[in-house]
């Protein structure tokens, strides 16, 4: 084979860290549907969004036309702290699976937040600082986003208030300490510190919380506190924009060795990692320059792509946020408490939803015991203990590699390894003890969530 | 300045991973004193050591003459999974300290074991497998060594029995799960599963354990189980040999940019990291080719270098192991339970002890609240949450950099950042809550430990 010998880890040089983010929306014929003002049902204007989000982030949120947006120097400097992240050839996994497939993964876990979330956290903190704000509020599920934001706020000396989904707060006490070490305050959600929290607790006493609840609380605090704005770690267009560094670096590393993936796989909760990983590849696909199979992997217990509706819905449980058109299970949907694998959000990025609706990508759902089985196999052969979220992508990548083994096809698979599982040992313990169970919502369960969808007349 | 612009992270290429370990002892005029048979007080022979250790490791332990020893290909392959590790220029820290010093650190935490321990674990597992053994036993303190060994044993399909110091077992429940995820069994020490454990518990009911106790238990199980040997993560000559990859890579990375450190700093418990980091630099110093200030940093609560005696002592509390000549606090010394920062071993590598005794290196001790203060500062500016052990080196490096600020000297400081603190959040929580206290043993405390030193006649 004339092919260049590919190392275990492909590192770009520091000066190859992208200097521009890639804005996928610029290349989409069907743009993602706009956010709607829930009172008027008209598209949210920049003016309407600015009490919630920083001004520059509002501009990015609404920008469907510029394909590239400069990364400010301050953010590029911070990126040097932990980027470029390695693109790893999974030689050990390929050997263990005895597959002719060639597997690559982009590993975003080598930073203290433990995930890709830092890519957007530092951008959002930067714009908040630039606007002269005192601080920001946010929600966190597994805790990765909260940790990332704490690190970013610490760097720019901003106050950081985190609402953490109660089930994660309890399962991951040490996450709270990491956030505190970076100076953040952390409140389990739903809490009695907000009006919306009190309301949710009154309606659902004993709830273990959801991202949708925590978002409502964080937004309430942001809009009622002087000098604060709300920031979000997923779902939004701006987040996918920032996360495009993942895909841009991955593509640059593959290009160095002349490698073109056949299949690109990412786990999908709100879409931040998937949207970032696939961005430049999807761009080529949209422009007709190349073709790729792109697969979103979600938990069977929270199946927004595979079993949700493509409809306008609230982004949060408290219904204080704008409406987004997306694949959704309904803002009232809360996954079963036995679900340990993250990716608990009821909806999905509008951008990815539109692309899925238009047939540019596929989606699949996997059950959590099979996810942890894949995680453990991966940990043992590749030496990285993966986050449960990331392990959804591992599961799908292994399944595709095993299909190649059957057919003898030498497909090239790229997947996103979004983070590490050091703070997920309660879930691993459950799996190690054989006490992990699966949960698939029944159609009746889903109907309850759909019943709460707002009734928006088609234009 | 004509100096090449130094990136934030210097990565070597995969083919620059060392293919030979460097054996410091070959260049020492005064060799480290041999291990003694406690019954005969004569140097332990290879034959006497082989019931405890694998044969090839015994040969490495006793080899004081070969400067370079080939790294078997299987180990080199495994190293590619997580090496080369980055050498990081601490630009952010330098700026925060406003110091003219140039600070570099070799970061060994970017692997699932979270520390440098994997460098020796994989070597020891390899030789055990090569010898056809069923499994190995060991002790672990902070849990880093146990995790590393679990990973290595999983890779070579060896059984792995870990005795974990009880205080760590309780403070770090999730460490146990990581080890289990890699297939190891973990027992808190002292335990009732061994004779020596029962004896220690009878004499010291309620003890929180020590490395010395856990070693005794692990050795007992190894010598009484068919097909098992004992492995150790620090102190031994063989471990320092394997850890030389740290220093060899660090030196190769600095050489690329023509940088020569003035000061080299490492934390010291048993000496595995320090011995590995300084190896090639110390070699130059021993051969008279270069000079460096080399500083060992230990906790004030377990000050073997700075307040211990240079004498023959037992390596373990149960006194079942050979005697080593080293700086020691006595094998009965157990640090105060308030001590959260690792580095709890009563003795110190014989090799490093000899070098310290001969004036080739300095030692200093630091108190734990100042260590966590340095850790938090470092985490906030450099973005890496350091292990408490590693933070001893950070403390000393910051102190040296601040001295440079006073004098205006542009010294180059290299320190070892041995690992990450993700499993040390109980200690961080204590620090964040302002509940961390310091402990310095009184002279009377130390005398109690010294009273237990064996009486070995000078030759």
Coordinates of N, CA, C and O in Angstrom, one line a residue, chain B residues 48-198:
Chain B
X48 N 17.0 -15.2 45.7 CA 16.2 -14.9 46.8 C 15.0 -13.9 46.4 O 13.9 -13.9 47.1
X49 N 15.2 -13.0 45.4 CA 14.2 -12.1 45.1 C 13.1 -12.7 44.2 O 12.0 -12.2 44.1
X50 N 13.5 -13.8 43.5 CA 12.6 -14.3 42.5 C 11.2 -14.9 43.0 O 10.3 -14.9 42.2
X51 N 11.1 -15.3 44.2 CA 9.7 -15.6 44.6 C 8.8 -14.4 44.7 O 7.6 -14.6 44.7
X52 N 9.4 -13.2 44.9 CA 8.6 -12.0 45.0 C 8.4 -11.3 43.7 O 7.3 -10.9 43.4
X53 N 9.5 -11.2 42.9 CA 9.4 -10.4 41.7 C 9.6 -11.3 40.5 O 10.3 -12.3 40.5
X54 N 9.1 -10.8 39.3 CA 9.4 -11.5 38.1 C 10.9 -11.5 37.8 O 11.6 -10.6 38.2
X55 N 11.3 -12.5 37.1 CA 12.8 -12.7 36.8 C 13.4 -11.5 36.2 O 14.5 -11.0 36.6
X56 N 12.8 -11.0 35.1 CA 13.5 -9.9 34.3 C 13.5 -8.7 35.2 O 14.4 -7.8 35.0
X57 N 12.5 -8.5 36.0 CA 12.5 -7.3 36.9 C 13.5 -7.4 38.0 O 14.1 -6.4 38.4
X58 N 13.8 -8.6 38.4 CA 14.9 -8.8 39.4 C 16.2 -8.4 38.7 O 17.0 -7.7 39.3
X59 N 16.4 -8.9 37.5 CA 17.6 -8.5 36.8 C 17.8 -7.0 36.7 O 18.9 -6.4 36.9
X60 N 16.7 -6.3 36.3 CA 16.7 -4.9 36.2 C 17.0 -4.2 37.6 O 17.7 -3.2 37.7
X61 N 16.4 -4.8 38.6 CA 16.6 -4.3 40.0 C 18.1 -4.3 40.4 O 18.5 -3.4 41.1
X62 N 18.8 -5.4 40.0 CA 20.1 -5.5 40.4 C 21.2 -5.0 39.4 O 22.4 -5.0 39.7
X63 N 20.7 -4.5 38.3 CA 21.6 -4.1 37.3 C 22.1 -2.6 37.5 O 21.4 -1.7 37.3
X64 N 23.3 -2.5 38.0 CA 23.9 -1.2 38.3 C 24.9 -0.8 37.2 O 25.6 0.2 37.4
X65 N 25.0 -1.5 36.1 CA 26.1 -1.3 35.2 C 25.6 -0.8 33.8 O 26.3 0.0 33.2
X66 N 24.5 -1.4 33.3 CA 24.1 -1.0 31.9 C 23.4 0.3 31.9 O 22.3 0.4 32.6
X67 N 23.9 1.2 31.2 CA 23.3 2.6 31.2 C 22.0 2.6 30.4 O 21.1 3.4 30.7
X68 N 21.9 1.8 29.4 CA 20.6 1.7 28.6 C 20.1 0.3 28.5 O 20.9 -0.6 28.3
X69 N 18.8 0.2 28.6 CA 18.1 -1.1 28.5 C 17.0 -1.0 27.5 O 16.2 -0.1 27.6
X70 N 17.0 -1.9 26.5 CA 16.0 -1.9 25.5 C 14.6 -2.0 26.0 O 14.3 -2.8 26.9
X71 N 13.7 -1.2 25.5 CA 12.3 -1.3 25.8 C 11.6 -2.3 24.8 O 11.7 -2.0 23.6
X72 N 11.1 -3.4 25.3 CA 10.5 -4.4 24.4 C 9.5 -3.7 23.5 O 8.7 -2.8 23.9
X73 N 9.3 -4.3 22.3 CA 8.4 -3.7 21.3 C 7.0 -3.6 21.8 O 6.3 -2.6 21.6
X74 N 6.6 -4.7 22.5 CA 5.2 -4.7 23.0 C 4.9 -3.5 24.0 O 3.8 -3.0 24.0
X75 N 5.9 -3.1 24.7 CA 5.8 -2.0 25.7 C 5.8 -0.7 24.9 O 5.0 0.2 25.1
X76 N 6.7 -0.6 23.9 CA 6.7 0.6 23.0 C 5.4 0.8 22.3 O 4.9 1.9 22.2
X77 N 4.8 -0.3 21.9 CA 3.4 -0.2 21.2 C 2.4 0.4 22.2 O 1.6 1.2 21.8
X78 N 2.4 -0.1 23.4 CA 1.5 0.4 24.4 C 1.7 1.8 24.7 O 0.8 2.6 24.9
X79 N 3.0 2.2 24.8 CA 3.4 3.6 25.1 C 2.7 4.5 24.0 O 2.3 5.7 24.3
X80 N 2.6 4.0 22.8 CA 2.0 4.9 21.8 C 0.5 5.2 22.1 O 0.0 6.2 21.5
X81 N -0.1 4.5 22.9 CA -1.5 4.7 23.3 C -1.6 6.1 24.0 O -2.6 6.8 23.8
X82 N -0.6 6.5 24.7 CA -0.7 7.7 25.5 C 0.5 8.6 25.6 O 0.6 9.6 26.2
X83 N 1.6 8.1 24.9 CA 2.8 8.9 24.8 C 3.1 9.3 23.4 O 2.4 8.7 22.5
X84 N 4.0 10.2 23.1 CA 4.7 11.0 24.0 C 3.7 11.9 24.8 O 2.7 12.3 24.2
X85 N 4.1 12.2 26.0 CA 3.3 13.1 26.8 C 3.8 14.6 26.5 O 4.9 14.7 26.1
X86 N 2.9 15.5 26.6 CA 3.3 16.9 26.2 C 4.3 17.5 27.2 O 4.1 17.3 28.4
X87 N 5.2 18.3 26.7 CA 5.9 19.2 27.6 C 5.3 20.6 27.4 O 5.2 21.1 26.2
X88 N 4.8 21.2 28.5 CA 4.0 22.4 28.3 C 4.8 23.6 28.8 O 5.4 23.5 29.9
X89 N 4.8 24.6 28.0 CA 5.4 25.9 28.5 C 4.3 26.6 29.2 O 3.2 26.9 28.7
X90 N 4.5 26.9 30.5 CA 3.5 27.5 31.4 C 3.3 29.0 31.1 O 3.4 29.8 32.1
X91 N 3.0 29.4 29.9 CA 2.9 30.8 29.6 C 1.8 31.5 30.5 O 2.0 32.6 30.9
X92 N 0.7 30.8 30.7 CA -0.4 31.4 31.5 C 0.1 31.6 32.9 O -0.2 32.7 33.5
X93 N 0.8 30.6 33.5 CA 1.2 30.7 34.9 C 2.3 31.8 35.0 O 2.3 32.6 35.9
X94 N 3.2 31.9 34.0 CA 4.2 32.9 34.1 C 3.6 34.3 34.1 O 4.0 35.2 34.8
X95 N 2.6 34.5 33.2 CA 1.9 35.7 33.2 C 1.2 36.1 34.5 O 1.3 37.2 35.0
X96 N 0.5 35.1 35.0 CA -0.2 35.3 36.3 C 0.8 35.6 37.4 O 0.4 36.4 38.3
X97 N 2.0 35.1 37.4 CA 2.9 35.3 38.5 C 3.7 36.6 38.2 O 4.5 37.1 39.0
X98 N 3.7 37.0 36.9 CA 4.4 38.2 36.5 C 5.9 38.0 36.8 O 6.6 38.8 37.4
X99 N 6.4 36.8 36.4 CA 7.8 36.4 36.6 C 8.6 36.4 35.4 O 8.1 36.0 34.3
X100 N 9.9 36.7 35.5 CA 10.8 36.6 34.3 C 11.2 35.1 34.1 O 11.8 34.8 33.1
X101 N 10.9 34.3 35.1 CA 11.3 32.9 34.9 C 10.5 32.2 33.8 O 9.4 32.6 33.4
X102 N 11.1 31.2 33.2 CA 10.5 30.5 32.1 C 10.1 29.1 32.7 O 11.0 28.4 33.1
X103 N 8.9 28.8 32.7 CA 8.4 27.6 33.4 C 7.9 26.5 32.4 O 7.1 26.8 31.5
X104 N 8.4 25.3 32.5 CA 8.0 24.2 31.7 C 7.5 23.1 32.6 O 8.0 22.9 33.7
X105 N 6.5 22.4 32.2 CA 6.2 21.1 32.9 C 5.9 20.0 32.0 O 5.3 20.1 31.0
X106 N 6.3 18.8 32.5 CA 6.1 17.6 31.7 C 4.8 17.0 32.3 O 4.7 16.6 33.5
X107 N 3.8 16.9 31.5 CA 2.4 16.5 31.9 C 2.2 15.1 31.7 O 2.0 14.6 30.5
X108 N 2.1 14.3 32.7 CA 1.9 12.8 32.6 C 0.5 12.4 32.9 O 0.2 11.2 33.1
X109 N -0.4 13.3 33.0 CA -1.8 13.0 33.5 C -2.8 12.6 32.4 O -3.9 12.3 32.7
X110 N -2.4 12.8 31.1 CA -3.3 12.6 30.0 C -3.5 11.1 29.6 O -3.4 10.7 28.5
X111 N -3.7 10.3 30.6 CA -4.1 8.9 30.4 C -5.1 8.5 31.5 O -5.1 9.2 32.5
X112 N -5.8 7.4 31.3 CA -6.9 7.1 32.2 C -6.4 6.8 33.6 O -7.1 7.1 34.6
X113 N -5.2 6.3 33.8 CA -4.7 6.1 35.2 C -4.5 7.5 35.8 O -4.4 7.6 37.1
X114 N -4.4 8.5 35.0 CA -4.3 9.9 35.6 C -2.9 10.3 36.0 O -2.7 11.3 36.7
X115 N -1.9 9.4 35.8 CA -0.6 9.8 36.2 C 0.5 9.0 35.4 O 0.2 8.2 34.5
X116 N 1.7 9.3 35.8 CA 2.9 8.7 35.2 C 3.0 7.2 35.5 O 3.8 6.5 34.9
X117 N 2.2 6.7 36.5 CA 2.4 5.3 37.0 C 2.3 4.3 35.8 O 2.9 3.2 35.9
X118 N 1.5 4.6 34.8 CA 1.4 3.6 33.7 C 2.7 3.2 33.0 O 2.8 2.1 32.5
X119 N 3.7 4.2 33.1 CA 4.9 3.9 32.4 C 5.6 2.6 33.0 O 6.2 1.9 32.2
X120 N 5.5 2.4 34.3 CA 6.1 1.3 34.9 C 5.1 0.1 34.9 O 5.5 -1.1 34.8
X121 N 3.9 0.4 35.1 CA 2.8 -0.7 35.2 C 2.9 -1.5 34.0 O 2.8 -2.8 34.1
X122 N 2.9 -0.9 32.8 CA 2.9 -1.7 31.6 C 4.1 -2.6 31.4 O 4.1 -3.7 31.0
X123 N 5.3 -2.0 31.9 CA 6.5 -2.8 31.8 C 6.4 -4.0 32.8 O 6.7 -5.2 32.4
X124 N 5.9 -3.8 34.0 CA 5.9 -4.9 35.0 C 4.9 -5.9 34.6 O 5.1 -7.1 34.7
X125 N 3.8 -5.5 34.0 CA 2.8 -6.5 33.5 C 3.3 -7.3 32.4 O 3.1 -8.5 32.3
X126 N 4.0 -6.6 31.5 CA 4.6 -7.3 30.3 C 5.5 -8.4 30.8 O 5.4 -9.6 30.3
X127 N 6.4 -8.1 31.7 CA 7.4 -9.2 32.2 C 6.7 -10.3 32.9 O 7.1 -11.4 32.8
X128 N 5.6 -10.0 33.6 CA 4.8 -11.0 34.3 C 4.2 -11.9 33.3 O 4.2 -13.2 33.4
X129 N 3.6 -11.3 32.3 CA 3.0 -12.1 31.2 C 4.0 -13.0 30.5 O 3.8 -14.2 30.2
X130 N 5.2 -12.4 30.2 CA 6.2 -13.1 29.5 C 6.7 -14.3 30.3 O 7.1 -15.4 29.7
X131 N 6.7 -14.2 31.6 CA 7.1 -15.3 32.5 C 6.0 -16.3 32.6 O 6.2 -17.3 33.3
X132 N 4.8 -16.1 32.0 CA 3.7 -17.1 32.1 C 2.9 -17.0 33.4 O 2.3 -18.0 33.8
X133 N 3.0 -15.9 34.1 CA 2.3 -15.8 35.4 C 0.8 -15.7 35.2 O 0.3 -15.3 34.1
X134 N 0.0 -16.0 36.3 CA -1.4 -15.8 36.3 C -1.8 -14.4 36.6 O -2.8 -13.9 36.0
X135 N -1.1 -13.8 37.5 CA -1.5 -12.5 37.9 C -0.4 -11.8 38.8 O 0.6 -12.4 39.1
X136 N -0.8 -10.6 39.3 CA 0.1 -9.9 40.2 C -0.7 -9.3 41.3 O -1.9 -9.1 41.2
X137 N 0.0 -9.0 42.4 CA -0.6 -8.3 43.5 C 0.2 -7.0 43.7 O 1.3 -6.8 43.4
X138 N -0.5 -6.0 44.3 CA 0.2 -4.7 44.6 C -0.6 -4.0 45.6 O -1.7 -4.4 46.1
X139 N 0.0 -2.8 46.0 CA -0.7 -1.9 46.9 C -0.9 -0.6 46.1 O -0.3 -0.4 45.1
X140 N -1.8 0.2 46.6 CA -2.0 1.5 46.0 C -2.4 2.5 47.1 O -3.1 2.1 48.0
X141 N -1.9 3.7 47.0 CA -2.2 4.7 47.9 C -3.3 5.6 47.4 O -4.5 5.3 47.6
X142 N -2.9 6.7 46.7 CA -3.9 7.6 46.1 C -4.8 6.8 45.1 O -5.8 7.3 44.7
X143 N -4.3 5.7 44.6 CA -5.1 4.9 43.6 C -4.5 5.0 42.2 O -5.0 4.3 41.3
X144 N -3.6 5.9 42.0 CA -3.1 6.0 40.7 C -2.3 4.8 40.2 O -2.5 4.3 39.1
X145 N -1.5 4.3 41.1 CA -0.7 3.1 40.7 C -1.6 1.9 40.5 O -1.5 1.1 39.5
X146 N -2.6 1.7 41.3 CA -3.6 0.6 41.2 C -4.3 0.7 39.9 O -4.5 -0.3 39.2
X147 N -4.8 1.9 39.5 CA -5.5 2.1 38.3 C -4.6 1.8 37.1 O -5.0 1.1 36.1
X148 N -3.3 2.3 37.2 CA -2.4 2.0 36.1 C -2.1 0.5 35.9 O -2.2 0.0 34.8
X149 N -2.0 -0.1 37.0 CA -1.7 -1.6 37.0 C -2.9 -2.3 36.4 O -2.8 -3.3 35.7
X150 N -4.1 -1.9 36.8 CA -5.3 -2.5 36.3 C -5.4 -2.4 34.8 O -5.7 -3.4 34.1
X151 N -5.1 -1.2 34.3 CA -5.1 -1.0 32.8 C -4.1 -1.9 32.2 O -4.4 -2.6 31.1
X152 N -2.9 -2.0 32.8 CA -1.8 -2.8 32.2 C -2.2 -4.3 32.2 O -1.9 -5.0 31.2
X153 N -2.7 -4.7 33.3 CA -3.1 -6.2 33.4 C -4.2 -6.5 32.5 O -4.2 -7.6 31.9
X154 N -5.2 -5.6 32.3 CA -6.3 -5.8 31.4 C -5.7 -6.0 30.0 O -6.1 -6.9 29.2
X155 N -4.7 -5.2 29.6 CA -4.1 -5.2 28.3 C -3.5 -6.6 28.0 O -3.6 -7.1 26.9
X156 N -2.8 -7.1 29.1 CA -2.1 -8.4 28.9 C -2.9 -9.6 29.5 O -2.4 -10.7 29.6
X157 N -4.2 -9.4 29.8 CA -5.0 -10.4 30.3 C -4.4 -11.1 31.5 O -4.3 -12.4 31.6
X158 N -4.0 -10.4 32.5 CA -3.5 -10.9 33.8 C -4.4 -10.6 34.9 O -5.1 -9.5 34.9
X159 N -4.5 -11.4 35.9 CA -5.3 -11.1 37.1 C -4.6 -10.0 37.9 O -3.4 -10.0 38.0
X160 N -5.3 -9.2 38.6 CA -4.7 -8.0 39.3 C -5.4 -7.9 40.6 O -6.6 -7.6 40.7
X161 N -4.7 -8.1 41.7 CA -5.2 -7.9 43.1 C -4.6 -6.7 43.7 O -3.4 -6.7 43.9
X162 N -5.4 -5.7 44.1 CA -4.9 -4.5 44.6 C -5.3 -4.3 46.1 O -6.5 -4.4 46.4
X163 N -4.3 -4.0 46.9 CA -4.6 -3.6 48.3 C -4.5 -2.1 48.3 O -3.5 -1.5 48.0
X164 N -5.6 -1.4 48.7 CA -5.7 0.0 48.6 C -5.7 0.6 50.1 O -6.5 0.2 50.9
X165 N -4.8 1.5 50.3 CA -4.7 2.2 51.7 C -6.1 2.6 52.1 O -6.8 3.3 51.3
X166 N -6.5 2.2 53.3 CA -7.9 2.4 53.6 C -8.4 3.9 53.5 O -9.5 4.1 53.0
X167 N -7.6 4.8 53.9 CA -8.0 6.2 53.9 C -8.3 6.6 52.5 O -9.3 7.4 52.2
X168 N -7.5 6.2 51.5 CA -7.8 6.5 50.1 C -9.0 5.8 49.6 O -9.8 6.3 48.8
X169 N -9.1 4.5 50.0 CA -10.3 3.7 49.6 C -11.6 4.4 50.0 O -12.6 4.4 49.2
X170 N -11.6 5.0 51.2 CA -12.8 5.7 51.6 C -12.9 7.1 51.0 O -14.0 7.5 50.6
X171 N -11.8 7.8 50.8 CA -11.9 9.1 50.2 C -12.1 9.1 48.7 O -12.5 10.0 48.1
X172 N -11.8 7.9 48.1 CA -11.8 7.8 46.6 C -12.6 6.6 46.1 O -12.0 5.7 45.5
X173 N -13.9 6.6 46.5 CA -14.7 5.4 46.1 C -14.7 5.1 44.6 O -14.8 4.0 44.1
X174 N -14.5 6.2 43.8 CA -14.7 6.0 42.4 C -13.4 5.4 41.8 O -13.5 4.8 40.7
X175 N -12.3 5.6 42.5 CA -11.1 5.0 42.0 C -11.3 3.4 41.9 O -10.8 2.8 41.0
X176 N -11.9 2.9 43.0 CA -12.2 1.5 43.0 C -12.9 1.1 41.7 O -12.7 0.0 41.1
X177 N -13.9 1.9 41.3 CA -14.7 1.5 40.2 C -13.9 1.6 38.9 O -14.2 0.8 38.0
X178 N -13.0 2.5 38.8 CA -12.2 2.5 37.6 C -11.3 1.2 37.5 O -11.3 0.6 36.5
X179 N -10.8 0.8 38.7 CA -10.0 -0.4 38.7 C -10.9 -1.6 38.3 O -10.5 -2.5 37.6
X180 N -12.1 -1.6 38.9 CA -13.0 -2.7 38.5 C -13.4 -2.7 37.1 O -13.5 -3.8 36.4
X181 N -13.5 -1.5 36.5 CA -13.9 -1.4 35.1 C -12.8 -2.1 34.3 O -13.0 -2.6 33.2
X182 N -11.5 -2.0 34.8 CA -10.4 -2.7 34.1 C -10.2 -4.1 34.6 O -9.2 -4.7 34.3
X183 N -11.2 -4.6 35.4 CA -11.1 -6.0 35.8 C -10.3 -6.4 37.0 O -10.2 -7.5 37.3
X184 N -9.9 -5.4 37.8 CA -9.1 -5.7 39.0 C -10.0 -5.9 40.2 O -11.1 -5.5 40.3
X185 N -9.5 -6.7 41.2 CA -10.1 -6.7 42.5 C -9.4 -5.8 43.5 O -8.2 -5.7 43.5
X186 N -10.2 -5.1 44.3 CA -9.6 -4.1 45.2 C -10.1 -4.3 46.7 O -11.2 -4.5 47.0
X187 N -9.1 -4.4 47.6 CA -9.3 -4.7 49.0 C -8.8 -3.5 49.8 O -7.6 -3.1 49.6
X188 N -9.6 -2.9 50.7 CA -9.0 -1.9 51.6 C -8.0 -2.5 52.6 O -8.2 -3.5 53.1
X189 N -6.9 -1.7 52.8 CA -5.8 -2.2 53.7 C -5.6 -1.3 54.8 O -5.6 -0.1 54.7
X190 N -5.4 -1.8 56.0 CA -5.2 -3.2 56.4 C -6.6 -4.0 56.3 O -7.6 -3.4 56.6
X191 N -6.5 -5.3 55.9 CA -7.7 -6.1 55.8 C -7.5 -7.3 56.6 O -6.4 -7.6 57.1
X192 N -8.6 -8.0 56.8 CA -8.6 -9.3 57.5 C -8.3 -10.5 56.5 O -8.4 -11.7 56.9
X193 N -7.9 -10.2 55.3 CA -7.7 -11.3 54.3 C -6.3 -11.8 54.4 O -6.0 -12.8 53.7
X194 N -5.4 -11.1 55.1 CA -4.0 -11.6 55.2 C -3.6 -11.7 56.7 O -4.2 -11.1 57.6
X195 N -2.6 -12.5 56.9 CA -2.1 -12.7 58.3 C -1.5 -11.4 58.8 O -1.8 -10.9 59.9
X196 N -0.7 -10.7 57.9 CA -0.1 -9.5 58.3 C -1.1 -8.4 58.6 O -1.0 -7.5 59.5
X197 N -2.2 -8.4 57.8 CA -3.2 -7.4 57.9 C -3.9 -7.6 59.3 O -4.2 -6.6 60.0
X198 N -4.2 -8.8 59.6 CA -4.8 -9.1 60.9 C -4.0 -8.6 62.1 O -4.4 -8.0 63.0

